[in-house]
Amino acid sequence: MHRQFDPEKEEKVQAAIKAWKEGRAPSLNQAAVMRGVPSSTVRHRAAGRSPHTLLETQPKNQLLTAAQERALSKWIIDLWSHGFPARYDLLRSMASQLGGCKIGKNWVTRFLKRHPELTTVRSRMLEDKRGKANDIEAIIEWFTLFNCLVRKHKILPQNIWNMDEKGFMIGWAKAANVIVPTAHKRQRFCVHDGGRESVTMVECVSATGEHCAPMVIFPGKVHLAGWHEGRDSRDGWYWALSKKGVTNEELALKWLEHCFQPKSAQVAGPSSNRSQRMLILDGHGSHVSTAFIDYCGQQRILLLCLPPHSTHYLQPLDVGLFSHYARAYSDAVSSFCRYGGTGIGKREFIDLIAPVRQAAFTEKAITGGWKGAGLLPFDPLYVLNKIPSFTVADHRDLLDPIVDDLEAHMPAAGAFKTPACERILVSYVNDIRRAIDEILPSPLQHKFDKITKVAEASYAQQQILQATNNELQQALRQQRGRQQAGGRRHLSKARVLADVDIPMLVEQAQQRTKQDEQRTMQRVTRSQARLAAAGTATNDTAGAGDTTVQLTPECLTLLALR
């Protein structure tokens, strides 16, 4: 068993050698006795043998070399500097990869003893009971880290991205304010499909209003053809499967490789002059796997982790998009059910979510989320002033380093345009009324008012009927698509599918179905021929009193199908 390096003991050894060299001790042995250290150690040091630290006296059964452990220590410090303090499981995973075998349960404890520059602390959560002051300090520290990283690496606004997951229950509409007759205000229930199957959308947006194609994660083990047949293409979307329809380490890495990397690299420009990219995300376990972090390092992607439970303040997707996203999908579910739609499954979810997402992920909404999070334009006070207990005077020392804005500007927003109004008829009527008030007698004005009310009521009814008709047509189109879809025919067992591959897979599935149908019809034809021959023979041998039942063509077909 090796002994741990003792700095205090080494100081005494060096003092004994110095006393002997200066003549204050007649021999090395007496100098060692005077300092209370072993004489053999003093003689070895005087002969030039260097002291051995714990790392240098590595036992033969130690998993990692000294160089590997130093690299691991540096890696942990780098993670911490980007807001990803390493957990024990993450350290175990990386050490196992470096050592090529599974580490023991006490390895982390021994590793920390060998590296005094590292220590274990409890991570600080924003719901800490010590008070709101801790919440504010954590947010200010995060803003400081973001500001420093952007300035240090000269990251451009178009290269700053935010990624998060949004979960949906595919047949569930959220509660909302509704209007009912006053006499029946207790009858406030809204019809919805009731399906609670969970689907996850992995979304990512940039500070300049760009967005990556999403990854849609369904619960299941096999992709079915019925989910995709007959629908419009979803350019760049990826379709994935997991046990519960949520992200995991494998799917997070697939998203990084297939969704984020191509889009963000395209926005960043040619690799020769491409600046570093930043990806802001929460501290979910699937985002801090060693494979995820390694890939980001290879592609020059800086990871920046949000403080726990702060996404409602700091995450652009949460601040500016996800609430509207969820509400719009809930409205789509309610509309679908209102006009007779039932059985919302994965196919219906795809049809409903696509237009909802297109309407939600606009440049204005995306850049508004970054502004609301106080990131671009850089304005921490915009967020901090939302916290009731915050005052600038109490946190001046923390705010001073980040009072200057980043040297980056968002693209100028277009001129505001008033939305088009469809009340043209009412506007014309009001103009006419003002013109004739002074020239028509009161009885005629009274009749004109009645005509106006009838016209307004008719126009309003026409608008309602038109809107209802449009929604019914959309519901019919969706129902027709469902009837034409391939049902539960297996499409692929792959964990992740790109939307561009779906048409080819659907065509292959359809060809397999046609081949199966042809083989079935051939079997039916052969069986019909055999049964027809048998029926003819039976009928020929039947006597006058014979009660044998004659086989009609319909019966022959049914028997063949059986």
Coordinates of C-alpha atoms in Angstrom, one line a residue:
M1 CA 0.0 0.0 0.0
H2 CA 1.4 3.4 -1.0
R3 CA 1.7 6.3 1.4
Q4 CA 0.1 9.7 0.8
F5 CA 2.5 12.6 0.2
D6 CA 2.8 14.8 3.3
P7 CA 3.9 18.4 2.6
E8 CA 4.7 19.1 6.3
K9 CA 7.0 16.2 6.5
E10 CA 8.8 17.2 3.4
E11 CA 9.4 20.7 4.9
K12 CA 11.0 19.1 7.9
V13 CA 13.2 16.9 5.7
Q14 CA 14.4 20.0 3.7
A15 CA 15.1 21.9 7.0
A16 CA 17.2 19.0 8.3
I17 CA 19.3 19.0 5.1
K18 CA 19.7 22.7 5.3
A19 CA 20.9 22.5 8.9
W20 CA 23.5 19.9 8.0
K21 CA 24.8 21.9 5.1
E22 CA 25.1 25.0 7.2
G23 CA 27.0 23.1 9.9
R24 CA 24.4 23.4 12.6
A25 CA 24.2 19.5 12.7
P26 CA 27.4 17.3 12.6
S27 CA 25.7 14.6 10.5
L28 CA 22.5 13.9 8.5
N29 CA 21.4 11.3 11.0
Q30 CA 21.6 13.9 13.9
A31 CA 19.9 16.5 11.7
A32 CA 17.0 14.0 11.0
V33 CA 16.7 13.2 14.8
M34 CA 16.6 17.0 15.6
R35 CA 13.7 17.5 13.1
G36 CA 11.9 14.2 14.0
V37 CA 12.0 12.6 10.5
P38 CA 13.4 9.3 9.3
S39 CA 17.2 9.5 8.7
S40 CA 16.8 7.3 5.5
T41 CA 14.5 9.9 4.0
V42 CA 16.9 12.7 4.7
R43 CA 19.8 10.8 3.2
H44 CA 17.8 10.0 0.1
R45 CA 16.8 13.7 -0.4
A46 CA 20.4 14.8 0.2
A47 CA 21.5 12.3 -2.5
G48 CA 19.2 14.0 -5.0
R49 CA 16.2 11.7 -4.9
S50 CA 13.0 13.8 -5.5
P51 CA 9.9 13.4 -3.3
H52 CA 7.1 11.4 -4.7
T53 CA 3.6 12.7 -4.7
L54 CA 0.6 10.4 -4.5
L55 CA 0.0 10.6 -8.3
E56 CA 3.7 9.8 -9.0
T57 CA 3.7 6.8 -6.7
Q58 CA 0.8 5.3 -8.6
P59 CA 0.1 1.7 -7.6
K60 CA -0.1 -0.9 -10.3
N61 CA -3.8 -1.4 -9.8
Q62 CA -4.7 2.2 -10.3
L63 CA -7.2 2.7 -13.2
L64 CA -5.8 5.9 -14.8
T65 CA -2.3 7.2 -15.3
A66 CA -1.2 10.4 -13.8
A67 CA -1.5 12.2 -17.1
Q68 CA -5.1 10.9 -17.6
E69 CA -6.1 12.1 -14.1
R70 CA -4.6 15.5 -14.7
A71 CA -6.6 15.7 -18.0
L72 CA -9.7 14.6 -16.2
S73 CA -9.2 17.3 -13.5
K74 CA -8.9 19.9 -16.2
W75 CA -12.0 18.6 -17.9
I76 CA -14.0 19.0 -14.7
I77 CA -12.8 22.5 -14.2
D78 CA -13.7 23.4 -17.8
L79 CA -17.2 22.0 -17.3
W80 CA -17.7 24.0 -14.1
S81 CA -16.6 27.2 -15.9
H82 CA -19.4 26.7 -18.4
G83 CA -22.1 26.1 -15.8
F84 CA -22.0 22.3 -15.9
P85 CA -20.6 21.2 -12.5
A86 CA -19.8 17.5 -12.9
R87 CA -21.9 15.0 -11.1
Y88 CA -20.5 11.7 -9.8
D89 CA -22.2 9.7 -12.5
L90 CA -20.7 11.9 -15.2
L91 CA -17.2 11.6 -13.7
R92 CA -17.6 7.8 -13.5
S93 CA -18.6 7.6 -17.1
M94 CA -15.7 9.6 -18.4
A95 CA -13.2 7.7 -16.2
S96 CA -14.6 4.4 -17.4
Q97 CA -14.0 5.5 -21.0
L98 CA -10.5 6.7 -20.3
G99 CA -9.6 3.5 -18.4
G100 CA -11.4 1.1 -20.7
C101 CA -13.2 -0.7 -17.9
K102 CA -15.8 -0.2 -15.2
I103 CA -14.6 1.8 -12.2
G104 CA -15.2 0.8 -8.6
K105 CA -17.8 2.5 -6.3
N106 CA -15.1 4.2 -4.2
W107 CA -13.0 5.4 -7.1
V108 CA -14.4 9.0 -7.2
T109 CA -13.7 9.4 -3.5
R110 CA -10.1 8.3 -3.9
F111 CA -9.7 10.5 -7.0
L112 CA -10.8 13.6 -5.1
K113 CA -8.3 12.8 -2.4
R114 CA -5.5 12.7 -5.0
H115 CA -6.7 16.1 -6.4
P116 CA -7.0 18.8 -3.7
E117 CA -7.9 21.3 -6.4
L118 CA -11.3 19.6 -6.6
T119 CA -13.9 19.2 -3.9
T120 CA -17.5 18.1 -3.5
V121 CA -20.3 20.6 -2.7
R122 CA -24.0 20.5 -2.9
S123 CA -25.3 22.3 -6.0
R124 CA -27.3 25.4 -5.3
M125 CA -30.9 25.3 -6.5
L126 CA -32.9 28.5 -7.1
E127 CA -35.6 27.2 -4.6
D128 CA -33.0 27.3 -1.8
K129 CA -34.6 28.1 1.5
R130 CA -32.0 30.7 2.3
G131 CA -34.0 33.4 0.6
K132 CA -34.6 35.2 -2.7
A133 CA -31.2 36.9 -2.5
N134 CA -29.6 33.6 -3.5
D135 CA -31.9 33.4 -6.5
I136 CA -30.8 36.9 -7.7
E137 CA -27.1 36.2 -7.1
A138 CA -27.3 33.0 -9.2
I139 CA -29.0 34.8 -12.0
I140 CA -26.5 37.7 -12.0
E141 CA -23.6 35.3 -11.9
W142 CA -25.1 33.5 -14.9
F143 CA -25.5 36.8 -16.9
T144 CA -21.8 37.6 -16.0
L145 CA -20.7 34.2 -17.3
F146 CA -22.7 34.6 -20.5
N147 CA -21.3 38.1 -21.1
C148 CA -17.7 36.9 -20.5
L149 CA -18.0 33.9 -22.8
V150 CA -19.5 35.9 -25.7
R151 CA -16.9 38.6 -25.4
K152 CA -13.9 36.2 -24.9
H153 CA -14.8 34.1 -27.9
K154 CA -16.3 36.9 -30.0
I155 CA -19.4 35.0 -30.7
L156 CA -21.8 36.6 -33.2
P157 CA -25.6 36.8 -32.4
Q158 CA -26.5 34.4 -35.2
N159 CA -24.2 31.8 -33.6
I160 CA -26.0 31.9 -30.2
W161 CA -28.7 29.2 -29.9
N162 CA -31.1 27.9 -27.3
M163 CA -32.3 24.3 -27.2
D164 CA -35.1 22.8 -25.1
E165 CA -37.8 20.1 -25.2
K166 CA -41.6 20.7 -25.2
G167 CA -43.9 17.9 -24.3
F168 CA -47.5 17.5 -25.6
M169 CA -50.3 15.2 -24.6
I170 CA -51.6 14.6 -28.1
G171 CA -55.3 14.5 -27.4
W172 CA -55.5 16.9 -24.4
A173 CA -56.8 20.5 -24.5
K174 CA -55.7 22.9 -21.8
A175 CA -58.2 24.7 -19.6
A176 CA -59.1 28.1 -20.8
N177 CA -61.6 31.0 -20.3
V178 CA -64.8 30.1 -22.1
I179 CA -68.0 32.0 -22.7
V180 CA -71.3 30.3 -21.8
P181 CA -74.9 31.4 -21.2
T182 CA -75.3 33.0 -17.8
A183 CA -78.0 30.6 -16.8
H184 CA -75.8 27.6 -17.4
K185 CA -72.4 28.9 -16.2
R186 CA -71.8 25.6 -14.3
Q187 CA -71.8 23.7 -17.6
R188 CA -68.4 24.8 -18.6
F189 CA -66.9 21.6 -19.9
C190 CA -65.1 21.5 -23.3
V191 CA -65.0 18.3 -25.4
H192 CA -61.6 17.0 -26.3
D193 CA -60.2 13.6 -27.3
G194 CA -58.9 12.7 -23.9
G195 CA -55.8 11.0 -25.1
R196 CA -52.8 11.5 -22.8
E197 CA -50.1 9.9 -24.8
S198 CA -46.9 12.0 -24.5
V199 CA -44.9 13.3 -27.5
T200 CA -41.8 15.4 -27.2
M201 CA -40.7 18.1 -29.6
V202 CA -37.0 19.1 -29.4
E203 CA -36.7 22.7 -30.5
C204 CA -33.8 25.1 -31.0
V205 CA -33.7 28.8 -32.0
S206 CA -31.0 31.4 -32.6
A207 CA -30.8 35.0 -31.3
T208 CA -31.4 36.3 -34.9
G209 CA -34.7 34.5 -35.4
E210 CA -33.5 31.3 -37.1
H211 CA -34.8 27.9 -35.9
C212 CA -33.7 24.3 -36.5
A213 CA -36.0 21.6 -37.8
P214 CA -37.4 19.8 -34.8
M215 CA -37.0 16.2 -33.6
V216 CA -40.3 14.6 -32.8
I217 CA -40.0 11.8 -30.2
F218 CA -42.9 9.3 -30.1
P219 CA -43.4 6.5 -27.5
G220 CA -42.9 3.2 -29.2
K221 CA -40.5 0.7 -30.8
V222 CA -41.5 0.7 -34.5
H223 CA -42.4 3.5 -36.9
L224 CA -45.8 2.8 -38.5
A225 CA -46.6 3.7 -42.1
G226 CA -50.0 5.2 -41.1
W227 CA -48.3 8.0 -39.3
H228 CA -46.9 9.4 -42.6
E229 CA -48.8 8.2 -45.6
G230 CA -50.7 10.8 -47.6
R231 CA -49.4 13.8 -45.6
D232 CA -47.4 16.8 -46.7
S233 CA -43.6 16.7 -46.3
R234 CA -42.1 18.2 -43.2
D235 CA -38.8 19.5 -44.6
G236 CA -35.9 18.5 -42.4
W237 CA -37.9 17.1 -39.5
Y238 CA -36.6 14.0 -37.7
W239 CA -38.8 11.3 -36.2
A240 CA -37.5 9.3 -33.2
L241 CA -38.7 6.7 -30.8
S242 CA -38.1 6.1 -27.1
K243 CA -39.9 4.0 -24.5
K244 CA -41.9 6.9 -23.0
G245 CA -41.7 9.5 -25.7
V246 CA -39.0 11.6 -24.0
T247 CA -35.4 12.4 -24.8
N248 CA -32.5 10.4 -23.6
E249 CA -28.7 10.5 -24.1
E250 CA -28.8 8.6 -27.4
L251 CA -31.5 10.8 -29.0
A252 CA -29.9 14.0 -27.6
L253 CA -26.7 13.1 -29.5
K254 CA -28.7 12.3 -32.6
W255 CA -30.4 15.6 -32.5
L256 CA -27.1 17.4 -32.1
E257 CA -25.6 15.6 -35.1
H258 CA -28.6 15.7 -37.5
C259 CA -30.6 18.8 -36.5
F260 CA -28.4 21.4 -34.8
Q261 CA -25.0 20.8 -36.4
P262 CA -26.1 21.2 -40.1
K263 CA -28.4 24.2 -39.5
S264 CA -26.1 26.2 -37.2
A265 CA -23.1 25.5 -39.4
Q266 CA -25.1 26.8 -42.4
V267 CA -26.1 30.0 -40.5
A268 CA -22.5 30.5 -39.3
G269 CA -21.1 30.4 -42.8
P270 CA -18.0 28.7 -44.3
S271 CA -15.8 26.7 -41.9
S272 CA -12.7 28.7 -42.8
N273 CA -14.0 31.9 -41.2
R274 CA -16.7 30.5 -39.0
S275 CA -16.7 31.8 -35.4
Q276 CA -17.4 29.6 -32.4
R277 CA -21.1 28.7 -31.7
M278 CA -22.8 28.8 -28.3
L279 CA -25.6 26.4 -27.3
I280 CA -27.6 27.4 -24.2
L281 CA -29.6 24.6 -22.6
D282 CA -30.8 23.3 -19.2
G283 CA -28.9 20.8 -17.1
H284 CA -31.0 17.8 -18.0
G285 CA -29.0 14.6 -17.7
S286 CA -29.3 13.7 -21.4
H287 CA -27.6 17.0 -22.3
V288 CA -24.4 16.5 -20.3
S289 CA -23.4 13.0 -21.3
T290 CA -19.8 12.5 -22.2
A291 CA -20.6 11.8 -25.8
F292 CA -22.7 15.0 -26.1
I293 CA -20.0 17.1 -24.6
D294 CA -17.2 15.5 -26.7
Y295 CA -19.1 16.1 -29.9
C296 CA -19.6 19.8 -29.0
G297 CA -15.9 20.1 -28.3
Q298 CA -15.0 18.6 -31.7
Q299 CA -17.3 21.0 -33.5
R300 CA -16.3 24.1 -31.6
I301 CA -19.7 24.4 -29.9
L302 CA -19.6 26.1 -26.5
L303 CA -22.1 24.7 -24.0
L304 CA -23.7 27.0 -21.5
C305 CA -25.9 25.6 -18.8
L306 CA -28.8 27.5 -17.3
P307 CA -29.1 27.6 -13.5
P308 CA -31.6 25.0 -12.2
H309 CA -35.2 26.1 -12.2
S310 CA -34.5 29.4 -13.8
T311 CA -35.8 28.8 -17.3
H312 CA -38.9 30.9 -16.8
Y313 CA -36.6 33.9 -16.5
L314 CA -33.5 33.0 -18.7
Q315 CA -34.5 30.6 -21.4
P316 CA -35.7 32.3 -24.6
L317 CA -37.8 29.4 -25.7
D318 CA -39.7 29.4 -22.4
V319 CA -40.0 33.1 -22.2
G320 CA -41.2 33.9 -25.7
L321 CA -42.5 30.7 -27.5
F322 CA -43.5 27.6 -25.6
S323 CA -46.6 29.1 -23.8
H324 CA -48.0 30.3 -27.1
Y325 CA -47.0 27.1 -28.8
A326 CA -48.9 25.0 -26.2
R327 CA -51.9 27.2 -26.3
A328 CA -52.2 27.1 -30.1
Y329 CA -51.9 23.3 -30.1
S330 CA -54.6 23.1 -27.5
D331 CA -56.9 25.3 -29.6
A332 CA -56.2 23.1 -32.6
V333 CA -57.2 20.0 -30.6
S334 CA -60.4 21.7 -29.5
S335 CA -61.2 22.8 -33.0
F336 CA -60.6 19.2 -34.3
C337 CA -63.0 17.7 -31.7
R338 CA -65.6 20.5 -32.2
Y339 CA -66.2 19.4 -35.8
G340 CA -66.5 15.7 -35.2
G341 CA -62.8 14.6 -35.1
T342 CA -62.1 11.7 -32.8
G343 CA -59.2 9.4 -31.9
I344 CA -56.3 11.8 -32.0
G345 CA -53.2 9.6 -32.5
K346 CA -49.7 10.2 -33.8
R347 CA -50.9 10.8 -37.4
E348 CA -53.4 13.4 -36.3
F349 CA -50.8 15.0 -34.0
I350 CA -48.5 15.5 -37.0
D351 CA -51.3 17.1 -39.0
L352 CA -52.2 19.4 -36.1
I353 CA -48.8 20.4 -34.9
A354 CA -47.2 21.4 -38.2
P355 CA -49.3 24.5 -38.9
V356 CA -49.3 25.4 -35.2
R357 CA -45.5 25.3 -35.2
Q358 CA -45.2 27.3 -38.4
A359 CA -47.4 30.1 -36.9
A360 CA -45.5 30.1 -33.6
F361 CA -41.9 30.1 -34.8
T362 CA -41.8 33.5 -36.5
E363 CA -38.7 35.7 -36.5
K364 CA -40.6 38.3 -34.4
A365 CA -41.6 35.7 -31.7
I366 CA -38.1 34.2 -31.6
T367 CA -36.2 37.4 -31.2
G368 CA -38.8 38.5 -28.7
G369 CA -37.9 35.5 -26.5
W370 CA -34.3 36.5 -26.5
K371 CA -35.2 40.1 -25.6
G372 CA -37.5 38.8 -22.8
A373 CA -34.7 36.7 -21.4
G374 CA -32.4 39.8 -21.3
L375 CA -29.7 38.2 -23.5
L376 CA -29.8 39.9 -26.9
P377 CA -29.9 42.9 -26.7
F378 CA -27.9 42.2 -23.5
D379 CA -30.0 43.7 -20.7
P380 CA -29.9 41.8 -17.3
L381 CA -31.9 44.5 -15.6
Y382 CA -34.9 43.7 -17.9
V383 CA -35.1 40.3 -16.2
L384 CA -33.9 41.2 -12.7
N385 CA -36.5 44.0 -12.4
K386 CA -39.2 41.3 -12.7
I387 CA -38.1 39.8 -9.4
P388 CA -39.9 41.7 -6.6
S389 CA -37.1 41.5 -4.0
F390 CA -34.4 42.9 -6.5
T391 CA -32.9 46.4 -6.1
V392 CA -29.9 47.7 -7.9
A393 CA -28.5 49.3 -4.8
D394 CA -28.3 45.9 -3.0
H395 CA -26.5 44.2 -5.9
R396 CA -24.3 47.0 -7.3
D397 CA -21.1 45.1 -6.7
L398 CA -22.3 42.1 -8.8
L399 CA -23.8 44.2 -11.5
D400 CA -20.9 46.5 -12.2
P401 CA -19.0 44.0 -14.4
I402 CA -21.9 43.6 -16.8
V403 CA -23.5 47.0 -17.1
D404 CA -22.1 47.5 -20.6
D405 CA -24.1 46.1 -23.5
L406 CA -22.6 43.5 -25.8
E407 CA -21.2 44.8 -29.1
A408 CA -23.8 43.0 -31.0
H409 CA -27.1 44.3 -32.4
M410 CA -30.2 42.5 -33.4
P411 CA -31.6 43.0 -36.9
A412 CA -33.9 46.0 -37.0
A413 CA -37.6 45.0 -36.7
G414 CA -39.8 45.8 -39.7
A415 CA -42.4 48.6 -39.6
F416 CA -45.5 47.7 -37.6
K417 CA -48.4 46.8 -39.9
T418 CA -52.0 47.0 -38.7
P419 CA -53.7 43.7 -39.4
A420 CA -56.4 43.7 -42.1
C421 CA -60.0 44.2 -40.9
E422 CA -63.0 42.4 -42.4
R423 CA -65.6 44.9 -41.2
I424 CA -65.8 46.8 -44.4
L425 CA -69.5 46.6 -44.6
V426 CA -69.9 48.1 -41.1
S427 CA -67.5 50.9 -42.0
Y428 CA -69.4 51.8 -45.1
V429 CA -72.7 51.9 -43.2
N430 CA -71.2 54.2 -40.6
D431 CA -70.0 56.5 -43.3
I432 CA -73.4 56.6 -45.0
R433 CA -75.2 57.2 -41.7
R434 CA -73.0 60.3 -40.9
A435 CA -73.7 61.6 -44.4
I436 CA -77.5 61.3 -44.3
D437 CA -78.2 62.2 -40.7
E438 CA -78.8 65.9 -41.7
I439 CA -80.8 65.3 -44.9
L440 CA -83.2 62.4 -44.0
P441 CA -86.2 62.9 -41.7
S442 CA -86.4 60.9 -38.5
P443 CA -88.8 58.1 -39.8
L444 CA -86.5 57.3 -42.7
Q445 CA -83.5 57.4 -40.4
H446 CA -85.3 54.9 -38.2
K447 CA -86.0 52.6 -41.2
F448 CA -82.4 52.9 -42.3
D449 CA -81.2 51.9 -38.9
K450 CA -83.3 48.7 -39.0
I451 CA -81.9 47.9 -42.5
T452 CA -78.4 48.5 -41.1
K453 CA -79.0 46.1 -38.2
V454 CA -80.3 43.4 -40.5
A455 CA -77.3 43.8 -42.9
E456 CA -74.8 43.7 -40.0
A457 CA -76.5 40.6 -38.5
S458 CA -76.5 38.9 -42.0
Y459 CA -72.9 39.8 -42.6
A460 CA -71.8 38.5 -39.2
Q461 CA -73.7 35.2 -39.7
Q462 CA -72.1 34.9 -43.1
Q463 CA -68.6 35.3 -41.5
I464 CA -69.4 32.6 -38.9
L465 CA -70.7 30.2 -41.5
Q466 CA -67.6 30.8 -43.7
A467 CA -65.2 30.2 -40.8
T468 CA -67.2 27.0 -39.8
N469 CA -67.1 25.8 -43.4
N470 CA -63.4 26.3 -43.6
E471 CA -62.8 24.3 -40.4
L472 CA -65.1 21.5 -41.6
Q473 CA -63.3 21.3 -44.9
Q474 CA -60.0 21.0 -43.0
A475 CA -61.4 18.3 -40.7
L476 CA -62.7 16.4 -43.8
R477 CA -59.3 16.6 -45.4
Q478 CA -57.7 15.2 -42.3
Q479 CA -60.3 12.4 -42.0
R480 CA -59.8 11.5 -45.7
G481 CA -56.1 11.4 -45.1
R482 CA -56.6 9.1 -42.1
Q483 CA -58.8 6.7 -44.1
Q484 CA -56.2 6.5 -46.9
A485 CA -53.3 6.1 -44.4
G486 CA -51.5 2.8 -44.1
G487 CA -52.8 2.0 -40.6
R488 CA -50.5 -0.1 -38.4
R489 CA -48.2 -1.3 -41.2
H490 CA -44.6 -1.3 -40.0
L491 CA -42.5 1.4 -41.6
S492 CA -39.1 1.0 -39.9
K493 CA -37.6 -0.1 -36.6
A494 CA -34.9 2.6 -36.8
R495 CA -34.6 4.7 -33.6
V496 CA -34.5 8.0 -35.7
L497 CA -35.8 8.7 -39.2
A498 CA -35.3 11.8 -41.3
D499 CA -38.4 13.2 -43.0
V500 CA -36.6 13.1 -46.3
D501 CA -36.4 9.3 -46.0
I502 CA -40.2 8.8 -45.2
P503 CA -41.5 8.8 -48.8
M504 CA -39.1 6.1 -49.9
L505 CA -40.0 4.0 -46.8
V506 CA -43.7 4.5 -47.4
E507 CA -43.4 3.5 -51.0
Q508 CA -41.5 0.3 -50.0
A509 CA -44.2 -0.5 -47.4
Q510 CA -47.0 0.0 -50.0
Q511 CA -45.1 -2.3 -52.4
R512 CA -44.9 -4.9 -49.7
T513 CA -48.6 -4.5 -49.1
K514 CA -49.5 -4.9 -52.8
Q515 CA -47.3 -8.0 -53.0
D516 CA -49.0 -9.4 -49.9
E517 CA -52.4 -8.7 -51.5
Q518 CA -51.4 -10.4 -54.7
R519 CA -50.2 -13.5 -52.9
T520 CA -53.4 -13.6 -50.9
M521 CA -55.6 -13.3 -54.1
Q522 CA -53.5 -16.1 -55.7
R523 CA -54.1 -18.3 -52.7
V524 CA -57.9 -17.4 -52.8
T525 CA -58.1 -18.2 -56.5
R526 CA -56.3 -21.6 -56.1
S527 CA -58.5 -22.4 -53.1
Q528 CA -61.7 -21.5 -55.0
A529 CA -60.7 -23.7 -57.9
R530 CA -60.1 -26.7 -55.6
L531 CA -63.3 -26.1 -53.6
A532 CA -65.3 -25.6 -56.9
A533 CA -64.0 -29.0 -58.2
A534 CA -64.8 -30.7 -54.9
G535 CA -68.3 -29.1 -54.9
T536 CA -69.0 -30.3 -58.5
A537 CA -68.0 -33.8 -57.7
T538 CA -70.2 -33.8 -54.6
N539 CA -73.2 -32.5 -56.5
D540 CA -72.8 -35.1 -59.3
T541 CA -72.9 -38.0 -56.8
A542 CA -75.8 -36.7 -54.8
G543 CA -78.9 -39.0 -55.1
A544 CA -82.6 -38.1 -55.0
G545 CA -82.8 -38.4 -51.3
D546 CA -79.3 -37.0 -50.7
T547 CA -79.3 -34.0 -48.3
T548 CA -75.7 -32.8 -49.3
V549 CA -75.6 -29.0 -49.3
Q550 CA -74.5 -27.6 -52.7
L551 CA -71.6 -25.0 -52.5
T552 CA -72.4 -21.7 -54.1
P553 CA -69.6 -19.4 -55.4
E554 CA -70.1 -17.1 -52.4
C555 CA -69.6 -20.0 -50.0
L556 CA -66.5 -21.1 -51.9
T557 CA -65.0 -17.6 -51.6
L558 CA -65.7 -17.4 -47.9
L559 CA -64.1 -20.9 -47.4
A560 CA -61.1 -19.9 -49.4
L561 CA -60.6 -16.7 -47.3
R562 CA -60.8 -18.8 -44.2

